[in-house]
mmCIF file of C-alpha atoms and ligand atoms in Angstrom:
data_model
loop_
_atom_site.group_PDB
_atom_site.id
_atom_site.type_symbol
_atom_site.label_atom_id
_atom_site.label_comp_id
_atom_site.label_asym_id
_atom_site.label_seq_id
_atom_site.Cartn_x
_atom_site.Cartn_y
_atom_site.Cartn_z
ATOM 1 C CA UNK X 10 105.098 85.429 103.986
ATOM 2 C CA UNK X 11 102.704 87.850 102.128
ATOM 3 C CA UNK X 12 101.343 89.105 105.418
ATOM 4 C CA UNK X 13 98.660 91.095 103.581
ATOM 5 C CA UNK X 14 97.004 88.110 102.080
ATOM 6 C CA UNK X 15 97.554 86.110 105.451
ATOM 7 C CA UNK X 16 95.685 88.793 107.445
ATOM 8 C CA UNK X 17 92.680 88.818 104.574
ATOM 9 C CA UNK X 18 92.350 85.084 104.884
ATOM 10 C CA UNK X 19 92.595 85.117 108.574
ATOM 11 C CA UNK X 20 89.683 87.999 108.729
ATOM 12 C CA UNK X 21 87.536 85.873 106.295
ATOM 13 C CA UNK X 22 88.055 82.720 108.808
ATOM 14 C CA UNK X 23 87.733 84.628 111.836
ATOM 15 C CA UNK X 24 84.519 86.626 110.526
ATOM 16 C CA UNK X 25 82.890 83.084 109.763
ATOM 17 C CA UNK X 26 83.956 81.572 113.020
ATOM 18 C CA UNK X 27 82.107 84.687 114.659
ATOM 19 C CA UNK X 28 79.024 84.096 112.531
ATOM 20 C CA UNK X 29 78.954 80.217 113.938
ATOM 21 C CA UNK X 30 79.587 81.240 117.579
ATOM 22 C CA UNK X 31 76.261 83.571 117.373
ATOM 23 C CA UNK X 32 74.237 81.181 115.701
ATOM 24 C CA UNK X 33 75.394 78.446 118.491
ATOM 25 C CA UNK X 34 74.309 80.939 121.026
ATOM 26 C CA UNK X 35 70.747 80.936 119.551
ATOM 27 C CA UNK X 36 70.197 77.232 120.703
ATOM 28 C CA UNK X 37 72.776 77.181 123.417
ATOM 29 C CA UNK X 38 71.590 75.751 126.851
ATOM 30 C CA UNK X 39 72.945 76.443 130.252
ATOM 31 C CA UNK X 40 73.952 72.846 130.944
ATOM 32 C CA UNK X 41 76.603 72.991 128.595
ATOM 33 C CA UNK X 42 78.858 75.378 130.883
ATOM 34 C CA UNK X 43 81.320 74.037 132.748
ATOM 35 C CA UNK X 44 84.246 75.053 135.271
ATOM 36 C CA UNK X 45 87.942 74.868 134.603
ATOM 37 C CA UNK X 46 90.471 74.102 137.289
ATOM 38 C CA UNK X 47 91.192 77.871 137.642
ATOM 39 C CA UNK X 48 87.201 78.424 138.182
ATOM 40 C CA UNK X 49 86.653 80.295 134.984
ATOM 41 C CA UNK X 50 83.943 79.026 132.775
ATOM 42 C CA UNK X 51 83.967 77.182 129.051
ATOM 43 C CA UNK X 52 81.451 76.024 126.911
ATOM 44 C CA UNK X 53 81.448 73.494 123.999
ATOM 45 C CA UNK X 54 80.913 76.673 121.941
ATOM 46 C CA UNK X 55 84.338 77.585 123.052
ATOM 47 C CA UNK X 56 85.628 74.499 121.990
ATOM 48 C CA UNK X 57 84.213 74.380 118.670
ATOM 49 C CA UNK X 58 85.401 77.748 117.797
ATOM 50 C CA UNK X 59 89.039 76.781 118.652
ATOM 51 C CA UNK X 60 88.930 74.154 116.500
ATOM 52 C CA UNK X 61 87.659 75.737 113.546
ATOM 53 C CA UNK X 62 90.201 78.636 114.247
ATOM 54 C CA UNK X 63 93.016 76.187 114.805
ATOM 55 C CA UNK X 64 92.316 74.106 111.555
ATOM 56 C CA UNK X 65 91.850 77.177 109.622
ATOM 57 C CA UNK X 66 94.850 79.077 110.749
ATOM 58 C CA UNK X 67 97.458 76.327 110.292
ATOM 59 C CA UNK X 68 95.806 76.159 106.565
ATOM 60 C CA UNK X 69 96.583 79.637 105.927
ATOM 61 C CA UNK X 70 100.199 79.535 107.182
ATOM 62 C CA UNK X 71 101.806 75.773 106.738
ATOM 63 C CA UNK X 72 104.076 75.410 109.312
ATOM 64 C CA UNK X 73 102.793 77.615 112.078
ATOM 65 C CA UNK X 74 101.857 76.269 115.264
ATOM 66 C CA UNK X 75 98.785 77.513 117.958
ATOM 67 C CA UNK X 76 98.642 78.706 121.484
ATOM 68 C CA UNK X 77 95.063 78.879 122.429
ATOM 69 C CA UNK X 78 93.071 78.954 125.444
ATOM 70 C CA UNK X 79 90.790 75.725 125.375
ATOM 71 C CA UNK X 80 92.860 72.620 124.279
ATOM 72 C CA UNK X 81 96.177 73.974 122.948
ATOM 73 C CA UNK X 82 97.010 76.082 126.083
ATOM 74 C CA UNK X 83 100.737 74.889 126.316
ATOM 75 C CA UNK X 84 103.156 77.038 124.203
ATOM 76 C CA UNK X 85 105.051 75.407 121.611
ATOM 77 C CA UNK X 86 108.405 75.798 120.296
ATOM 78 C CA UNK X 87 107.615 77.425 116.955
ATOM 79 C CA UNK X 88 108.917 80.650 115.271
ATOM 80 C CA UNK X 89 105.380 81.154 113.798
ATOM 81 C CA UNK X 90 102.798 81.072 116.413
ATOM 82 C CA UNK X 91 99.002 82.080 116.348
ATOM 83 C CA UNK X 92 97.840 83.174 119.600
ATOM 84 C CA UNK X 93 94.136 82.422 120.024
ATOM 85 C CA UNK X 94 91.145 83.096 122.443
ATOM 86 C CA UNK X 95 88.320 81.413 120.704
ATOM 87 C CA UNK X 96 85.611 83.295 122.749
ATOM 88 C CA UNK X 97 87.135 86.082 125.028
ATOM 89 C CA UNK X 98 83.942 87.093 127.343
ATOM 90 C CA UNK X 99 82.902 83.277 128.203
ATOM 91 C CA UNK X 100 81.319 84.497 131.383
ATOM 92 C CA UNK X 101 79.212 87.267 129.127
ATOM 93 C CA UNK X 102 78.444 84.576 126.482
ATOM 94 C CA UNK X 103 77.151 82.096 129.147
ATOM 95 C CA UNK X 104 75.013 85.053 130.743
ATOM 96 C CA UNK X 105 73.616 86.113 127.499
ATOM 97 C CA UNK X 106 75.256 89.595 127.721
ATOM 98 C CA UNK X 107 76.063 90.489 124.210
ATOM 99 C CA UNK X 108 80.183 91.537 124.649
ATOM 100 C CA UNK X 109 82.154 88.608 123.475
ATOM 101 C CA UNK X 110 84.666 88.292 120.717
ATOM 102 C CA UNK X 111 87.432 86.357 118.920
ATOM 103 C CA UNK X 112 91.038 87.329 119.237
ATOM 104 C CA UNK X 113 93.815 86.185 117.070
ATOM 105 C CA UNK X 114 97.542 87.257 117.279
ATOM 106 C CA UNK X 115 100.333 86.139 114.988
ATOM 107 C CA UNK X 116 103.531 85.898 116.762
ATOM 108 C CA UNK X 117 106.656 85.573 114.340
ATOM 109 C CA UNK X 118 110.165 85.016 116.235
ATOM 110 C CA UNK X 119 108.942 86.696 119.327
ATOM 111 C CA UNK X 120 107.428 89.475 117.789
ATOM 112 C CA UNK X 121 103.530 90.054 117.284
ATOM 113 C CA UNK X 122 102.922 91.118 113.567
ATOM 114 C CA UNK X 123 99.485 90.693 113.154
ATOM 115 C CA UNK X 124 96.239 91.084 115.508
ATOM 116 C CA UNK X 125 92.299 90.846 115.056
ATOM 117 C CA UNK X 126 90.018 91.476 117.942
ATOM 118 C CA UNK X 127 86.550 90.432 116.295
ATOM 119 C CA UNK X 128 83.256 91.605 118.428
ATOM 120 C CA UNK X 129 80.673 89.163 117.172
ATOM 121 C CA UNK X 130 77.319 90.653 117.671
ATOM 122 C CA UNK X 131 77.922 94.252 116.372
ATOM 123 C CA UNK X 132 80.241 92.610 113.437
ATOM 124 C CA UNK X 133 82.985 95.151 114.795
ATOM 125 C CA UNK X 134 86.655 93.680 113.389
ATOM 126 C CA UNK X 135 89.689 95.761 115.126
ATOM 127 C CA UNK X 136 92.723 94.813 112.890
ATOM 128 C CA UNK X 137 96.439 95.801 112.625
ATOM 129 C CA UNK X 138 99.406 93.874 111.026
ATOM 130 C CA UNK X 139 102.833 94.538 110.033
ATOM 131 C CA UNK X 140 103.541 96.326 106.869
ATOM 132 C CA UNK X 141 100.247 98.763 107.077
ATOM 133 C CA UNK X 142 100.399 101.849 108.955
ATOM 134 C CA UNK X 143 97.728 102.373 111.935
ATOM 135 C CA UNK X 144 94.974 99.919 112.890
ATOM 136 C CA UNK X 145 91.550 99.776 111.421
ATOM 137 C CA UNK X 146 87.920 98.984 112.620
ATOM 138 C CA UNK X 147 85.850 97.688 109.769
ATOM 139 C CA UNK X 148 88.681 99.045 107.332
ATOM 140 C CA UNK X 149 88.431 102.361 108.962
ATOM 141 C CA UNK X 150 91.525 103.951 110.292
ATOM 142 C CA UNK X 151 91.132 104.263 114.271
ATOM 143 C CA UNK X 152 93.207 106.051 116.916
ATOM 144 C CA UNK X 153 93.635 106.124 120.759
ATOM 145 C CA UNK X 154 92.228 109.095 122.295
ATOM 146 C CA UNK X 155 93.722 112.297 123.363
ATOM 147 C CA UNK X 156 92.704 112.852 126.923
ATOM 148 C CA UNK X 157 95.843 114.777 128.145
ATOM 149 C CA UNK X 158 95.222 113.732 131.982
ATOM 150 C CA UNK X 159 93.910 110.973 134.333
ATOM 151 C CA UNK X 160 91.004 112.587 135.448
ATOM 152 C CA UNK X 161 89.916 113.242 131.982
ATOM 153 C CA UNK X 162 90.185 109.473 131.396
ATOM 154 C CA UNK X 163 87.375 106.644 131.207
ATOM 155 C CA UNK X 164 89.002 103.313 132.359
ATOM 156 C CA UNK X 165 88.470 99.571 131.672
ATOM 157 C CA UNK X 166 89.576 96.815 133.975
ATOM 158 C CA UNK X 167 88.648 93.310 134.625
ATOM 159 C CA UNK X 168 87.982 91.229 138.126
ATOM 160 C CA UNK X 169 90.117 88.209 137.775
ATOM 161 C CA UNK X 170 88.416 84.804 138.904
ATOM 162 C CA UNK X 171 91.863 83.663 140.275
ATOM 163 C CA UNK X 172 94.851 85.085 142.043
ATOM 164 C CA UNK X 173 93.432 86.763 144.780
ATOM 165 C CA UNK X 174 96.833 87.012 146.398
ATOM 166 C CA UNK X 175 97.042 90.736 145.539
ATOM 167 C CA UNK X 176 93.465 91.747 145.582
ATOM 168 C CA UNK X 177 94.206 94.252 148.350
ATOM 169 C CA UNK X 178 96.588 95.980 146.082
ATOM 170 C CA UNK X 179 94.191 96.135 143.095
ATOM 171 C CA UNK X 180 91.446 97.086 145.281
ATOM 172 C CA UNK X 181 93.393 100.043 146.398
ATOM 173 C CA UNK X 182 94.103 101.038 142.997
ATOM 174 C CA UNK X 183 90.665 100.900 141.915
ATOM 175 C CA UNK X 184 89.709 102.941 145.044
ATOM 176 C CA UNK X 185 91.839 105.575 143.999
ATOM 177 C CA UNK X 186 91.153 105.745 140.057
ATOM 178 C CA UNK X 187 87.214 105.824 141.379
ATOM 179 C CA UNK X 188 87.997 109.292 142.947
ATOM 180 C CA UNK X 189 90.714 110.685 140.406
ATOM 181 C CA UNK X 190 88.963 109.653 136.669
ATOM 182 C CA UNK X 191 85.823 110.042 134.754
ATOM 183 C CA UNK X 192 84.954 106.106 135.803
ATOM 184 C CA UNK X 193 85.721 102.533 135.411
ATOM 185 C CA UNK X 194 84.110 100.150 133.337
ATOM 186 C CA UNK X 195 83.972 96.009 133.688
ATOM 187 C CA UNK X 196 83.359 94.881 130.137
ATOM 188 C CA UNK X 197 84.084 91.249 130.801
ATOM 189 C CA UNK X 198 86.362 91.127 127.867
ATOM 190 C CA UNK X 199 89.768 91.843 128.092
ATOM 191 C CA UNK X 200 90.563 91.466 124.276
ATOM 192 C CA UNK X 201 87.914 93.988 123.713
ATOM 193 C CA UNK X 202 88.830 96.538 126.719
ATOM 194 C CA UNK X 203 91.794 96.765 124.562
ATOM 195 C CA UNK X 204 90.125 97.333 121.170
ATOM 196 C CA UNK X 205 88.051 100.114 122.819
ATOM 197 C CA UNK X 206 91.282 101.536 123.886
ATOM 198 C CA UNK X 207 92.554 101.635 120.553
ATOM 199 C CA UNK X 208 89.539 103.391 119.048
ATOM 200 C CA UNK X 209 89.371 105.931 121.860
ATOM 201 C CA UNK X 210 86.016 104.508 123.564
ATOM 202 C CA UNK X 211 88.228 103.976 126.688
ATOM 203 C CA UNK X 212 91.268 106.047 127.502
ATOM 204 C CA UNK X 213 93.144 103.225 129.467
ATOM 205 C CA UNK X 214 92.599 99.639 130.473
ATOM 206 C CA UNK X 215 94.344 97.752 133.347
ATOM 207 C CA UNK X 216 94.064 94.185 134.681
ATOM 208 C CA UNK X 217 96.195 91.317 136.286
ATOM 209 C CA UNK X 218 96.507 87.607 136.125
ATOM 210 C CA UNK X 219 95.989 87.752 132.262
ATOM 211 C CA UNK X 220 96.565 85.125 129.610
ATOM 212 C CA UNK X 221 98.898 85.595 126.306
ATOM 213 C CA UNK X 222 95.313 84.777 124.316
ATOM 214 C CA UNK X 223 93.282 87.556 126.199
ATOM 215 C CA UNK X 224 95.910 90.402 125.371
ATOM 216 C CA UNK X 225 98.172 89.398 122.418
ATOM 217 C CA UNK X 226 96.031 90.805 119.531
ATOM 218 C CA UNK X 227 94.390 93.754 121.521
ATOM 219 C CA UNK X 228 97.742 95.304 122.799
ATOM 220 C CA UNK X 229 99.296 94.880 119.112
ATOM 221 C CA UNK X 230 96.064 96.951 118.210
ATOM 222 C CA UNK X 231 96.430 99.535 120.868
ATOM 223 C CA UNK X 232 100.156 100.263 119.686
ATOM 224 C CA UNK X 233 99.562 100.542 116.154
ATOM 225 C CA UNK X 234 96.550 102.669 117.060
ATOM 226 C CA UNK X 235 99.320 104.987 118.635
ATOM 227 C CA UNK X 236 98.708 103.728 122.197
ATOM 228 C CA UNK X 237 101.273 102.628 124.529
ATOM 229 C CA UNK X 238 101.255 99.138 126.304
ATOM 230 C CA UNK X 239 103.284 98.106 129.479
ATOM 231 C CA UNK X 240 103.338 95.937 132.810
ATOM 232 C CA UNK X 241 102.039 98.227 135.998
ATOM 233 C CA UNK X 242 105.623 99.288 136.380
ATOM 234 C CA UNK X 243 106.339 99.972 132.947
ATOM 235 C CA UNK X 244 108.075 96.988 131.757
ATOM 236 C CA UNK X 245 108.193 95.017 128.405
ATOM 237 C CA UNK X 246 106.798 91.394 129.652
ATOM 238 C CA UNK X 247 103.023 92.112 129.223
ATOM 239 C CA UNK X 248 101.919 89.602 126.837
ATOM 240 C CA UNK X 249 103.301 86.525 128.661
ATOM 241 C CA UNK X 250 103.890 88.208 132.434
ATOM 242 C CA UNK X 251 100.140 88.315 133.271
ATOM 243 C CA UNK X 252 99.574 91.882 133.771
ATOM 244 C CA UNK X 253 98.958 94.924 131.696
ATOM 245 C CA UNK X 254 98.553 98.505 131.637
ATOM 246 C CA UNK X 255 97.361 99.888 128.171
ATOM 247 C CA UNK X 256 96.656 103.615 127.247
ATOM 248 C CA UNK X 257 96.457 106.189 124.863
ATOM 249 C CA UNK X 258 100.153 107.163 125.648
ATOM 250 C CA UNK X 259 99.625 110.469 126.635
ATOM 251 C CA UNK X 260 98.761 109.527 130.349
ATOM 252 C CA UNK X 261 100.963 106.596 130.564
ATOM 253 C CA UNK X 262 103.616 107.962 132.594
ATOM 254 C CA UNK X 263 100.895 109.695 134.962
ATOM 255 C CA UNK X 264 99.264 106.331 135.241
ATOM 256 C CA UNK X 265 102.010 104.230 136.165
ATOM 257 C CA UNK X 266 103.036 106.517 138.858
ATOM 258 C CA UNK X 267 99.745 106.877 140.133
ATOM 259 C CA UNK X 268 99.283 103.155 140.281
ATOM 260 C CA UNK X 269 102.478 102.849 142.095
ATOM 261 C CA UNK X 270 101.509 105.592 144.618
ATOM 262 C CA UNK X 271 98.153 104.025 145.271
ATOM 263 C CA UNK X 272 98.624 100.416 145.528
ATOM 264 C CA UNK X 273 99.728 100.547 149.020
ATOM 265 C CA UNK X 274 96.617 102.187 150.554
HETATM 266 C C1 IPD G 19 88.276 86.740 130.929
HETATM 267 C C2 IPD G 19 88.144 88.030 130.030
HETATM 268 C C3 IPD G 19 87.655 89.036 131.217
HETATM 269 C C4 IPD G 19 88.947 88.928 131.944
HETATM 270 C C5 IPD G 19 89.195 87.606 132.671
HETATM 271 C C6 IPD G 19 89.631 86.670 131.286
HETATM 272 P P1 IPD G 19 87.612 84.636 128.986
HETATM 273 O O1 IPD G 19 88.577 85.715 129.308
HETATM 274 O O2 IPD G 19 88.953 88.768 129.117
HETATM 275 O O3 IPD G 19 87.523 90.232 130.878
HETATM 276 O O4 IPD G 19 88.723 89.614 133.125
HETATM 277 O O5 IPD G 19 90.513 87.693 132.960
HETATM 278 O O6 IPD G 19 90.121 85.473 131.664
HETATM 279 O O7 IPD G 19 87.520 83.484 129.920
HETATM 280 O O8 IPD G 19 86.295 85.123 128.985
HETATM 281 O O9 IPD G 19 88.411 83.998 127.621
HETATM 282 CA CA1 CA G 20 88.335 82.611 126.054
#
């Protein structure tokens, strides 16, 4: 596989699909919104965006398969797997908050080798792929921040729409972060939270009950931009394991220890 041309073709498709989503939003009606079993929202635009991406990406890479949020959410057994969120930030989309994106990663034999997070309204394309050093925002190299200590960090997080069983622990951690960092942001799109860590706008991100399509591309871009990504306790299963901590790398150990220390109170 020529990953460079696959990445270029995928970027073109994702940008075009982003334009489609942006145009659809103009005529979009609130009556179009539905609740999924897990109580999160979905619209016909999520579904249409997914259909375009799935058809286009399979054409770009014959023999590949997809894992995608809306209509392809069972993981197929295929060595070449696209992991797709057709709109990350659907709740923002519904409420006309302008931050939502498309997230696409390519996994080969269990390893991510390509990722794009495309923020639709500002046309910001965060991208990285194997065989090219670093990560890029609209073609310009990006780097994680250099914040040396948690107290100098701006963190991003998300509030899960289900899985409230560990809410107590989560609130304990948030309370402690509020008092020991420069602040916290809840953008409403995990893929973009990660892209913002990759380019240094935020210094770290954590959330639980995430899905692979929320994080696969963003996590890869963070790593390629020089950051670190693990589970809350430092483990490797952050794409399919549902729990993610991403930082600039410098504060990673401090953050893991801080979360462990404060989760109980
Ligand atoms: C959601 C967003 C949100 C995060 C949720 C995700 P969706 O994805 O990434 O920021 O807090 O956990 O489910 O539903 O907008 O694709
Ligand atoms: Ca989504």
